[in-house]
């Protein structure tokens, strides 16, 4: 009778181990619970005397707020590790989730090694790779053998990378390629926020947009939502016949506005114009620009170049200044170099091999190549001087 009673208690104990949550020994931060529903539970003693638990079928484990699921699992409480196989899933917050084929987890350090078809998401972007190290406590994933992040219509690939799921930041290193509908970006290192959709350039970077415009920079940011780029290191932009260089450049694709600060250089080979200034405002759509802070304009001609300096220089299309409203009016060709004028204000100085001039302001049309000088103008040629009426 006592034997039957003892056997009944043993069966009851075994069933309770399968049917109720269990814990793997450790301090309160290391505790791993085996949640109810496991179809097979087996204890096996290893040659070194340690004991492992083998779980199979609908395996669910919990450590703190982190849930682990898989097809099968081997837990070793001596080494404080568990191995998981098949449809591995780590869910450690409302947004951060990881999937893979296999997992080795150090539960005392809360550090995971995942292999095979690995996916990590922060609810915005998704990282895919074959091998991932994942810090569960800090929600940081690191790959070293190639990975890809997709965020809406943006794709970024690199050889190495670190994904900070809590703050939606990803750092890419080594052979980085970023593509979105507007640009293709090549660099060695870049930082990207999947929520704000902002890329930060931290190394030499080459950007090519769909129109063929090319940008070379070493520092700055690109906002995919607004199309605005801010370059904080000396940057060069080549847009067909137009080349722009400056210490700092802000460009807005939507408005076409470009702002250059610090040692700005604007060269238009099609129109034969070069501008040097510490501050230049330009518009890609209207082809107008305003230069201040010691601006200098160089107008290239067949046998000579003309240098114009003033406090302020402004240039735009002549067709925007004088609008022909007649029905037979012909629109100037886009590459018409004569469809341009410029104005200079305050302390105007003109230099060339054949003529020099000073005035308070100036107007010049490329259509007739005539300078109009205003307020106390003086013109010198090789043999004469002409003074305007005050």
CSV table of N, CA and C in Angstrom, one decimal, residues 18-181:
chain,number,residue,atom,x,y,z
A,18,UNK,N,5.9,18.9,-16.2
A,18,UNK,CA,5.5,19.2,-17.6
A,18,UNK,C,4.4,20.3,-17.7
A,19,UNK,N,3.5,20.2,-16.8
A,19,UNK,CA,2.3,21.0,-16.9
A,19,UNK,C,2.4,22.4,-16.3
A,20,UNK,N,3.5,22.7,-15.5
A,20,UNK,CA,3.6,24.0,-14.9
A,20,UNK,C,4.9,24.6,-15.2
A,21,UNK,N,5.0,25.9,-15.1
A,21,UNK,CA,6.2,26.6,-15.4
A,21,UNK,C,7.3,26.2,-14.4
A,22,UNK,N,8.5,26.0,-15.0
A,22,UNK,CA,9.7,25.6,-14.2
A,22,UNK,C,10.7,26.7,-14.3
A,23,UNK,N,11.7,26.7,-13.5
A,23,UNK,CA,12.8,27.7,-13.5
A,23,UNK,C,14.1,27.0,-13.5
A,24,UNK,N,15.1,27.6,-14.2
A,24,UNK,CA,16.5,27.1,-14.2
A,24,UNK,C,17.2,27.8,-13.0
A,25,UNK,N,17.9,27.2,-12.2
A,25,UNK,CA,18.5,27.8,-11.0
A,25,UNK,C,19.4,29.0,-11.4
A,26,UNK,N,19.5,30.0,-10.5
A,26,UNK,CA,20.3,31.1,-10.7
A,26,UNK,C,19.7,32.3,-9.9
A,27,UNK,N,20.4,33.4,-9.9
A,27,UNK,CA,19.9,34.6,-9.1
A,27,UNK,C,18.6,35.1,-9.9
A,28,UNK,N,18.0,36.1,-9.3
A,28,UNK,CA,16.7,36.6,-9.8
A,28,UNK,C,16.9,37.2,-11.2
A,29,UNK,N,18.1,37.7,-11.6
A,29,UNK,CA,18.2,38.2,-12.9
A,29,UNK,C,18.5,37.2,-14.0
A,30,UNK,N,18.9,36.0,-13.5
A,30,UNK,CA,19.3,34.9,-14.4
A,30,UNK,C,18.2,33.9,-14.7
A,31,UNK,N,17.1,34.0,-13.9
A,31,UNK,CA,16.1,33.0,-13.9
A,31,UNK,C,15.4,32.8,-15.3
A,32,UNK,N,15.4,31.6,-15.8
A,32,UNK,CA,14.7,31.3,-17.1
A,32,UNK,C,13.6,30.3,-16.7
A,33,UNK,N,12.4,30.7,-17.1
A,33,UNK,CA,11.2,29.8,-16.8
A,33,UNK,C,10.9,29.0,-18.1
A,34,UNK,N,10.5,27.8,-17.8
A,34,UNK,CA,9.9,26.9,-18.9
A,34,UNK,C,8.4,27.0,-18.8
A,35,UNK,N,7.8,27.7,-19.8
A,35,UNK,CA,6.4,27.9,-19.7
A,35,UNK,C,5.6,26.7,-20.0
A,36,UNK,N,4.3,26.6,-19.6
A,36,UNK,CA,3.5,25.4,-19.8
A,36,UNK,C,3.3,25.1,-21.3
A,37,UNK,N,3.1,23.9,-21.6
A,37,UNK,CA,2.7,23.5,-23.0
A,37,UNK,C,3.8,22.7,-23.7
A,38,UNK,N,4.9,22.5,-23.1
A,38,UNK,CA,6.0,21.7,-23.7
A,38,UNK,C,5.5,20.3,-23.9
A,39,UNK,N,5.7,19.7,-25.1
A,39,UNK,CA,5.2,18.4,-25.4
A,39,UNK,C,6.1,17.3,-24.9
A,40,UNK,N,7.4,17.5,-24.8
A,40,UNK,CA,8.3,16.5,-24.4
A,40,UNK,C,9.3,17.1,-23.5
A,41,UNK,N,9.6,16.5,-22.3
A,41,UNK,CA,10.6,17.0,-21.4
A,41,UNK,C,11.4,15.8,-20.9
A,42,UNK,N,12.7,15.9,-21.1
A,42,UNK,CA,13.6,14.8,-20.7
A,42,UNK,C,14.9,15.4,-20.0
A,43,UNK,N,15.3,14.7,-18.9
A,43,UNK,CA,16.5,15.0,-18.2
A,43,UNK,C,17.6,14.0,-18.7
A,44,UNK,N,18.8,14.5,-19.0
A,44,UNK,CA,19.8,13.6,-19.4
A,44,UNK,C,21.1,14.0,-18.7
A,45,UNK,N,21.8,13.1,-18.2
A,45,UNK,CA,23.1,13.3,-17.4
A,45,UNK,C,24.3,13.2,-18.4
A,46,UNK,N,25.2,14.2,-18.4
A,46,UNK,CA,26.3,14.2,-19.3
A,46,UNK,C,27.5,13.5,-18.6
A,47,UNK,N,28.5,13.1,-19.4
A,47,UNK,CA,29.7,12.4,-18.9
A,47,UNK,C,30.4,13.2,-17.7
A,48,UNK,N,30.3,14.5,-17.8
A,48,UNK,CA,31.0,15.3,-16.7
A,48,UNK,C,30.1,15.3,-15.4
A,49,UNK,N,29.0,14.7,-15.4
A,49,UNK,CA,28.1,14.7,-14.3
A,49,UNK,C,27.1,15.7,-14.2
A,50,UNK,N,27.2,16.7,-15.1
A,50,UNK,CA,26.1,17.7,-15.2
A,50,UNK,C,24.9,17.2,-15.8
A,51,UNK,N,23.8,17.9,-15.6
A,51,UNK,CA,22.5,17.4,-16.1
A,51,UNK,C,21.9,18.5,-17.0
A,52,UNK,N,21.3,18.1,-18.2
A,52,UNK,CA,20.7,19.0,-19.1
A,52,UNK,C,19.2,18.6,-19.2
A,53,UNK,N,18.4,19.6,-19.6
A,53,UNK,CA,17.0,19.4,-19.9
A,53,UNK,C,16.8,19.5,-21.4
A,54,UNK,N,16.1,18.5,-21.9
A,54,UNK,CA,15.8,18.5,-23.4
A,54,UNK,C,14.3,18.8,-23.5
A,55,UNK,N,14.0,19.8,-24.3
A,55,UNK,CA,12.6,20.2,-24.5
A,55,UNK,C,12.3,20.1,-26.0
A,56,UNK,N,11.1,19.6,-26.3
A,56,UNK,CA,10.7,19.5,-27.7
A,56,UNK,C,9.2,19.7,-27.9
A,57,UNK,N,8.9,20.5,-28.9
A,57,UNK,CA,7.5,20.7,-29.2
A,57,UNK,C,6.9,21.8,-28.5
A,58,UNK,N,6.5,22.9,-29.2
A,58,UNK,CA,5.9,24.1,-28.6
A,58,UNK,C,6.7,24.6,-27.4
A,59,UNK,N,8.0,24.8,-27.6
A,59,UNK,CA,8.8,25.2,-26.5
A,59,UNK,C,8.7,26.7,-26.3
A,60,UNK,N,8.5,27.1,-25.0
A,60,UNK,CA,8.4,28.5,-24.7
A,60,UNK,C,9.2,28.8,-23.4
A,61,UNK,N,10.1,29.7,-23.4
A,61,UNK,CA,10.9,30.1,-22.3
A,61,UNK,C,10.7,31.6,-22.0
A,62,UNK,N,11.0,31.9,-20.7
A,62,UNK,CA,10.8,33.3,-20.4
A,62,UNK,C,11.9,33.7,-19.4
A,63,UNK,N,12.6,34.9,-19.7
A,63,UNK,CA,13.5,35.5,-18.8
A,63,UNK,C,13.2,36.9,-18.6
A,64,UNK,N,12.7,37.3,-17.5
A,64,UNK,CA,12.3,38.7,-17.3
A,64,UNK,C,11.1,38.9,-18.2
A,65,UNK,N,11.2,40.0,-19.0
A,65,UNK,CA,10.1,40.3,-20.0
A,65,UNK,C,10.4,39.7,-21.4
A,66,UNK,N,11.5,38.9,-21.5
A,66,UNK,CA,11.8,38.3,-22.8
A,66,UNK,C,11.2,37.0,-23.0
A,67,UNK,N,10.6,36.7,-24.1
A,67,UNK,CA,10.0,35.4,-24.4
A,67,UNK,C,10.8,34.8,-25.5
A,68,UNK,N,11.2,33.5,-25.3
A,68,UNK,CA,11.9,32.7,-26.4
A,68,UNK,C,10.9,31.5,-26.8
A,69,UNK,N,10.8,31.3,-28.1
A,69,UNK,CA,10.1,30.2,-28.6
A,69,UNK,C,10.9,29.5,-29.6
A,70,UNK,N,10.7,28.1,-29.7
A,70,UNK,CA,11.5,27.3,-30.7
A,70,UNK,C,10.8,26.0,-30.8
A,71,UNK,N,11.3,25.1,-31.7
A,71,UNK,CA,10.8,23.8,-31.9
A,71,UNK,C,11.4,22.8,-30.8
A,72,UNK,N,12.7,23.0,-30.5
A,72,UNK,CA,13.3,22.2,-29.5
A,72,UNK,C,14.5,23.0,-28.8
A,73,UNK,N,14.9,22.5,-27.7
A,73,UNK,CA,15.8,23.2,-26.9
A,73,UNK,C,16.6,22.3,-25.9
A,74,UNK,N,17.8,22.6,-25.6
A,74,UNK,CA,18.6,21.9,-24.6
A,74,UNK,C,19.2,23.0,-23.7
A,75,UNK,N,18.8,22.8,-22.4
A,75,UNK,CA,19.2,23.7,-21.3
A,75,UNK,C,20.3,23.1,-20.4
A,76,UNK,N,21.3,23.9,-20.1
A,76,UNK,CA,22.4,23.5,-19.3
A,76,UNK,C,22.5,24.5,-18.1
A,77,UNK,N,22.1,24.1,-16.9
A,77,UNK,CA,22.1,25.1,-15.8
A,77,UNK,C,23.5,25.3,-15.2
A,78,UNK,N,24.4,24.3,-15.5
A,78,UNK,CA,25.8,24.5,-15.0
A,78,UNK,C,26.5,25.6,-15.8
A,79,UNK,N,26.4,25.5,-17.2
A,79,UNK,CA,27.1,26.5,-18.0
A,79,UNK,C,26.2,27.7,-18.2
A,80,UNK,N,25.0,27.6,-17.7
A,80,UNK,CA,24.0,28.7,-17.9
A,80,UNK,C,23.8,29.1,-19.3
A,81,UNK,N,23.6,28.1,-20.1
A,81,UNK,CA,23.3,28.3,-21.6
A,81,UNK,C,22.1,27.5,-22.0
A,82,UNK,N,21.5,27.8,-23.1
A,82,UNK,CA,20.6,26.9,-23.7
A,82,UNK,C,20.7,27.0,-25.2
A,83,UNK,N,20.6,25.9,-25.9
A,83,UNK,CA,20.6,25.9,-27.4
A,83,UNK,C,19.2,25.7,-27.9
A,84,UNK,N,18.8,26.5,-28.9
A,84,UNK,CA,17.4,26.4,-29.4
A,84,UNK,C,17.5,26.1,-30.9
A,85,UNK,N,16.6,25.3,-31.4
A,85,UNK,CA,16.6,24.8,-32.8
A,85,UNK,C,15.2,24.9,-33.4
A,86,UNK,N,15.2,25.4,-34.6
A,86,UNK,CA,14.0,25.4,-35.4
A,86,UNK,C,13.0,26.6,-35.0
A,87,UNK,N,12.7,27.4,-35.9
A,87,UNK,CA,11.7,28.5,-35.8
A,87,UNK,C,12.0,29.3,-34.4
A,88,UNK,N,13.2,29.7,-34.3
A,88,UNK,CA,13.6,30.5,-33.1
A,88,UNK,C,13.0,31.9,-33.1
A,89,UNK,N,12.4,32.3,-32.0
A,89,UNK,CA,11.8,33.7,-32.0
A,89,UNK,C,12.1,34.3,-30.6
A,90,UNK,N,12.7,35.5,-30.6
A,90,UNK,CA,13.0,36.2,-29.4
A,90,UNK,C,12.1,37.5,-29.4
A,91,UNK,N,11.3,37.7,-28.4
A,91,UNK,CA,10.5,38.8,-28.3
A,91,UNK,C,10.7,39.5,-27.0
A,92,UNK,N,11.4,40.7,-27.1
A,92,UNK,CA,11.8,41.3,-25.8
A,92,UNK,C,11.3,42.7,-25.6
A,93,UNK,N,10.4,43.1,-26.4
A,93,UNK,CA,9.7,44.4,-26.2
A,93,UNK,C,8.5,44.5,-27.1
A,94,UNK,N,7.8,45.6,-27.1
A,94,UNK,CA,6.6,45.7,-27.9
A,94,UNK,C,7.0,45.8,-29.4
A,95,UNK,N,8.3,46.2,-29.7
A,95,UNK,CA,8.7,46.3,-31.1
A,95,UNK,C,9.8,45.5,-31.5
A,96,UNK,N,10.8,45.3,-30.6
A,96,UNK,CA,12.1,44.6,-31.0
A,96,UNK,C,11.8,43.1,-31.0
A,97,UNK,N,12.0,42.4,-32.1
A,97,UNK,CA,11.9,41.0,-32.3
A,97,UNK,C,13.0,40.4,-33.1
A,98,UNK,N,13.3,39.1,-32.9
A,98,UNK,CA,14.4,38.5,-33.6
A,98,UNK,C,13.9,37.1,-34.0
A,99,UNK,N,14.2,36.6,-35.2
A,99,UNK,CA,13.9,35.3,-35.7
A,99,UNK,C,15.2,34.7,-36.2
A,100,UNK,N,15.3,33.3,-36.1
A,100,UNK,CA,16.4,32.6,-36.7
A,100,UNK,C,16.2,31.1,-36.8
A,101,UNK,N,17.1,30.4,-37.4
A,101,UNK,CA,17.0,28.9,-37.4
A,101,UNK,C,17.5,28.3,-36.1
A,102,UNK,N,18.6,28.9,-35.6
A,102,UNK,CA,19.3,28.3,-34.4
A,102,UNK,C,19.7,29.4,-33.5
A,103,UNK,N,19.9,29.0,-32.2
A,103,UNK,CA,20.3,30.0,-31.2
A,103,UNK,C,21.1,29.4,-30.1
A,104,UNK,N,22.2,30.1,-29.7
A,104,UNK,CA,22.9,29.7,-28.5
A,104,UNK,C,22.8,30.9,-27.6
A,105,UNK,N,22.3,30.7,-26.4
A,105,UNK,CA,22.0,31.8,-25.5
A,105,UNK,C,22.7,31.7,-24.2
A,106,UNK,N,23.4,32.7,-23.8
A,106,UNK,CA,24.1,32.7,-22.5
A,106,UNK,C,23.2,33.5,-21.5
A,107,UNK,N,22.4,32.8,-20.7
A,107,UNK,CA,21.3,33.5,-20.1
A,107,UNK,C,21.8,34.2,-18.8
A,108,UNK,N,23.0,34.0,-18.3
A,108,UNK,CA,23.5,34.8,-17.2
A,108,UNK,C,24.0,36.1,-17.7
A,109,UNK,N,24.5,36.2,-19.0
A,109,UNK,CA,24.9,37.4,-19.6
A,109,UNK,C,23.8,38.1,-20.5
A,110,UNK,N,22.8,37.3,-20.7
A,110,UNK,CA,21.7,37.8,-21.6
A,110,UNK,C,22.2,38.1,-23.0
A,111,UNK,N,23.0,37.2,-23.5
A,111,UNK,CA,23.6,37.4,-24.8
A,111,UNK,C,23.4,36.2,-25.7
A,112,UNK,N,22.9,36.5,-27.0
A,112,UNK,CA,22.5,35.5,-27.9
A,112,UNK,C,23.3,35.5,-29.2
A,113,UNK,N,23.6,34.3,-29.7
A,113,UNK,CA,24.3,34.0,-30.9
A,113,UNK,C,23.2,33.3,-31.8
A,114,UNK,N,22.8,34.0,-32.9
A,114,UNK,CA,21.8,33.4,-33.8
A,114,UNK,C,22.4,33.1,-35.2
A,115,UNK,N,21.9,32.0,-35.8
A,115,UNK,CA,22.4,31.6,-37.1
A,115,UNK,C,21.3,31.1,-38.0
A,116,UNK,N,21.4,31.4,-39.2
A,116,UNK,CA,20.5,31.0,-40.3
A,116,UNK,C,19.2,31.8,-40.4
A,117,UNK,N,19.1,32.5,-41.5
A,117,UNK,CA,17.9,33.3,-41.8
A,117,UNK,C,17.5,34.2,-40.6
A,118,UNK,N,18.5,34.9,-40.2
A,118,UNK,CA,18.2,35.8,-39.0
A,118,UNK,C,17.5,37.1,-39.5
A,119,UNK,N,16.5,37.5,-38.7
A,119,UNK,CA,15.8,38.7,-38.9
A,119,UNK,C,15.6,39.5,-37.6
A,120,UNK,N,15.9,40.8,-37.7
A,120,UNK,CA,15.7,41.6,-36.5
A,120,UNK,C,14.9,42.8,-36.9
A,121,UNK,N,13.9,43.2,-36.2
A,121,UNK,CA,13.1,44.4,-36.5
A,121,UNK,C,12.9,45.2,-35.2
A,122,UNK,N,12.8,46.5,-35.4
A,122,UNK,CA,12.5,47.4,-34.4
A,122,UNK,C,11.1,48.0,-34.6
A,123,UNK,N,10.3,47.4,-35.5
A,123,UNK,CA,9.0,47.9,-35.8
A,123,UNK,C,9.0,48.9,-36.9
A,124,UNK,N,10.1,49.4,-37.3
A,124,UNK,CA,10.3,50.3,-38.5
A,124,UNK,C,11.0,49.6,-39.6
A,125,UNK,N,12.3,49.4,-39.3
A,125,UNK,CA,13.2,48.7,-40.3
A,125,UNK,C,13.4,47.2,-40.0
A,126,UNK,N,13.8,46.4,-40.9
A,126,UNK,CA,14.1,45.0,-40.7
A,126,UNK,C,15.5,44.7,-41.2
A,127,UNK,N,16.3,44.1,-40.3
A,127,UNK,CA,17.6,43.6,-40.7
A,127,UNK,C,17.6,42.1,-41.0
A,128,UNK,N,18.2,41.7,-42.1
A,128,UNK,CA,18.4,40.3,-42.4
A,128,UNK,C,19.8,40.0,-42.6
A,129,UNK,N,20.3,38.8,-42.0
A,129,UNK,CA,21.6,38.4,-42.1
A,129,UNK,C,21.7,36.9,-41.8
A,130,UNK,N,22.8,36.3,-42.0
A,130,UNK,CA,23.0,34.8,-41.6
A,130,UNK,C,23.5,34.6,-40.2
A,131,UNK,N,24.2,35.6,-39.7
A,131,UNK,CA,24.8,35.4,-38.3
A,131,UNK,C,24.6,36.7,-37.6
A,132,UNK,N,24.1,36.6,-36.4
A,132,UNK,CA,23.9,37.8,-35.6
A,132,UNK,C,24.2,37.6,-34.1
A,133,UNK,N,24.9,38.5,-33.5
A,133,UNK,CA,25.1,38.5,-32.1
A,133,UNK,C,24.1,39.6,-31.5
A,134,UNK,N,23.3,39.1,-30.5
A,134,UNK,CA,22.3,40.0,-30.0
A,134,UNK,C,22.4,40.1,-28.5
A,135,UNK,N,22.5,41.4,-28.0
A,135,UNK,CA,22.5,41.7,-26.6
A,135,UNK,C,21.1,41.9,-26.2
A,136,UNK,N,20.5,40.9,-25.5
A,136,UNK,CA,19.1,41.0,-25.2
A,136,UNK,C,18.8,42.1,-24.2
A,137,UNK,N,19.7,42.3,-23.3
A,137,UNK,CA,19.5,43.3,-22.2
A,137,UNK,C,19.4,44.7,-22.8
A,138,UNK,N,20.3,45.0,-23.8
A,138,UNK,CA,20.4,46.3,-24.4
A,138,UNK,C,19.7,46.4,-25.7
A,139,UNK,N,19.2,45.3,-26.2
A,139,UNK,CA,18.6,45.2,-27.5
A,139,UNK,C,19.5,45.8,-28.7
A,140,UNK,N,20.7,45.2,-28.7
A,140,UNK,CA,21.7,45.6,-29.7
A,140,UNK,C,22.1,44.4,-30.5
A,141,UNK,N,21.9,44.5,-31.8
A,141,UNK,CA,22.3,43.4,-32.7
A,141,UNK,C,23.5,43.7,-33.5
A,142,UNK,N,24.5,42.8,-33.6
A,142,UNK,CA,25.7,43.1,-34.4
A,142,UNK,C,25.9,42.0,-35.4
A,143,UNK,N,26.2,42.3,-36.7
A,143,UNK,CA,26.5,41.3,-37.7
A,143,UNK,C,27.9,41.7,-38.3
A,144,UNK,N,28.7,40.6,-38.7
A,144,UNK,CA,30.0,40.8,-39.1
A,144,UNK,C,30.3,40.1,-40.5
A,145,UNK,N,29.2,39.5,-41.0
A,145,UNK,CA,29.4,38.7,-42.3
A,145,UNK,C,28.4,39.1,-43.3
A,146,UNK,N,28.1,40.4,-43.4
A,146,UNK,CA,27.1,40.9,-44.4
A,146,UNK,C,25.7,40.9,-43.9
A,147,UNK,N,25.0,42.0,-44.1
A,147,UNK,CA,23.6,42.2,-43.7
A,147,UNK,C,22.9,43.2,-44.6
A,148,UNK,N,21.6,43.2,-44.5
A,148,UNK,CA,20.8,44.2,-45.2
A,148,UNK,C,19.6,44.7,-44.3
A,149,UNK,N,19.4,46.0,-44.4
A,149,UNK,CA,18.3,46.6,-43.7
A,149,UNK,C,17.4,47.2,-44.7
A,150,UNK,N,16.1,46.9,-44.6
A,150,UNK,CA,15.0,47.5,-45.5
A,150,UNK,C,14.1,48.3,-44.6
A,151,UNK,N,13.9,49.5,-45.0
A,151,UNK,CA,13.0,50.4,-44.3
A,151,UNK,C,12.1,51.2,-45.3
A,152,UNK,N,10.9,50.7,-45.4
A,152,UNK,CA,10.0,51.3,-46.5
A,152,UNK,C,10.7,51.0,-47.9
A,153,UNK,N,11.0,52.1,-48.6
A,153,UNK,CA,11.6,51.9,-49.9
A,153,UNK,C,13.1,52.1,-49.9
A,154,UNK,N,13.7,52.1,-48.8
A,154,UNK,CA,15.1,52.2,-48.6
A,154,UNK,C,15.8,50.9,-48.3
A,155,UNK,N,16.9,50.6,-49.0
A,155,UNK,CA,17.7,49.4,-48.7
A,155,UNK,C,19.1,49.8,-48.5
A,156,UNK,N,19.7,49.2,-47.4
A,156,UNK,CA,21.1,49.5,-47.1
A,156,UNK,C,21.8,48.2,-46.8
A,157,UNK,N,22.9,47.9,-47.5
A,157,UNK,CA,23.7,46.7,-47.3
A,157,UNK,C,25.1,47.1,-46.9
A,158,UNK,N,25.7,46.2,-46.1
A,158,UNK,CA,27.1,46.4,-45.7
A,158,UNK,C,27.7,45.1,-45.2
A,159,UNK,N,29.0,45.1,-45.1
A,159,UNK,CA,29.7,43.9,-44.6
A,159,UNK,C,29.5,43.7,-43.1
A,160,UNK,N,29.5,44.9,-42.4
A,160,UNK,CA,29.3,44.8,-40.9
A,160,UNK,C,28.3,45.9,-40.5
A,161,UNK,N,27.7,45.7,-39.3
A,161,UNK,CA,26.7,46.6,-38.8
A,161,UNK,C,26.3,46.4,-37.4
A,162,UNK,N,25.8,47.4,-36.8
A,162,UNK,CA,25.2,47.3,-35.4
A,162,UNK,C,23.9,48.0,-35.4
A,163,UNK,N,22.9,47.2,-34.9
A,163,UNK,CA,21.5,47.7,-34.9
A,163,UNK,C,21.1,48.0,-33.5
A,164,UNK,N,20.8,49.2,-33.2
A,164,UNK,CA,20.3,49.7,-31.8
A,164,UNK,C,18.8,49.8,-31.9
A,165,UNK,N,18.1,48.7,-31.5
A,165,UNK,CA,16.7,48.6,-31.7
A,165,UNK,C,15.9,49.6,-30.8
A,166,UNK,N,16.4,49.9,-29.6
A,166,UNK,CA,15.7,50.8,-28.7
A,166,UNK,C,15.6,52.2,-29.3
A,167,UNK,N,16.6,52.6,-30.0
A,167,UNK,CA,16.6,54.0,-30.5
A,167,UNK,C,16.5,54.1,-32.0
A,168,UNK,N,16.3,52.9,-32.6
A,168,UNK,CA,16.0,52.9,-34.1
A,168,UNK,C,17.2,53.3,-34.9
A,169,UNK,N,18.4,53.2,-34.3
A,169,UNK,CA,19.7,53.6,-35.0
A,169,UNK,C,20.4,52.3,-35.6
A,170,UNK,N,21.0,52.5,-36.8
A,170,UNK,CA,21.8,51.4,-37.3
A,170,UNK,C,23.1,52.1,-37.8
A,171,UNK,N,24.3,51.4,-37.4
A,171,UNK,CA,25.6,51.9,-37.9
A,171,UNK,C,26.1,50.8,-38.9
A,172,UNK,N,26.4,51.3,-40.1
A,172,UNK,CA,26.9,50.4,-41.1
A,172,UNK,C,28.3,50.6,-41.4
A,173,UNK,N,29.1,49.6,-41.6
A,173,UNK,CA,30.5,49.7,-41.9
A,173,UNK,C,31.0,48.8,-43.0
A,174,UNK,N,32.0,49.2,-43.7
A,174,UNK,CA,32.7,48.4,-44.7
A,174,UNK,C,31.8,48.1,-45.9
A,175,UNK,N,32.0,48.7,-47.0
A,175,UNK,CA,31.3,48.5,-48.3
A,175,UNK,C,29.8,48.7,-48.2
A,176,UNK,N,29.5,49.9,-47.8
A,176,UNK,CA,28.1,50.3,-47.6
A,176,UNK,C,27.5,50.8,-48.9
A,177,UNK,N,26.3,50.3,-49.1
A,177,UNK,CA,25.5,50.7,-50.3
A,177,UNK,C,24.1,51.0,-49.9
A,178,UNK,N,23.7,52.3,-50.0
A,178,UNK,CA,22.3,52.7,-49.7
A,178,UNK,C,21.5,53.1,-50.9
A,179,UNK,N,20.3,52.6,-51.1
A,179,UNK,CA,19.5,53.0,-52.2
A,179,UNK,C,18.1,53.3,-51.8
A,180,UNK,N,17.6,54.4,-52.3
A,180,UNK,CA,16.2,54.8,-52.2
A,180,UNK,C,15.7,55.3,-53.5
A,181,UNK,N,14.5,55.7,-53.7
A,181,UNK,CA,14.0,56.1,-55.0
A,181,UNK,C,14.7,57.3,-55.6
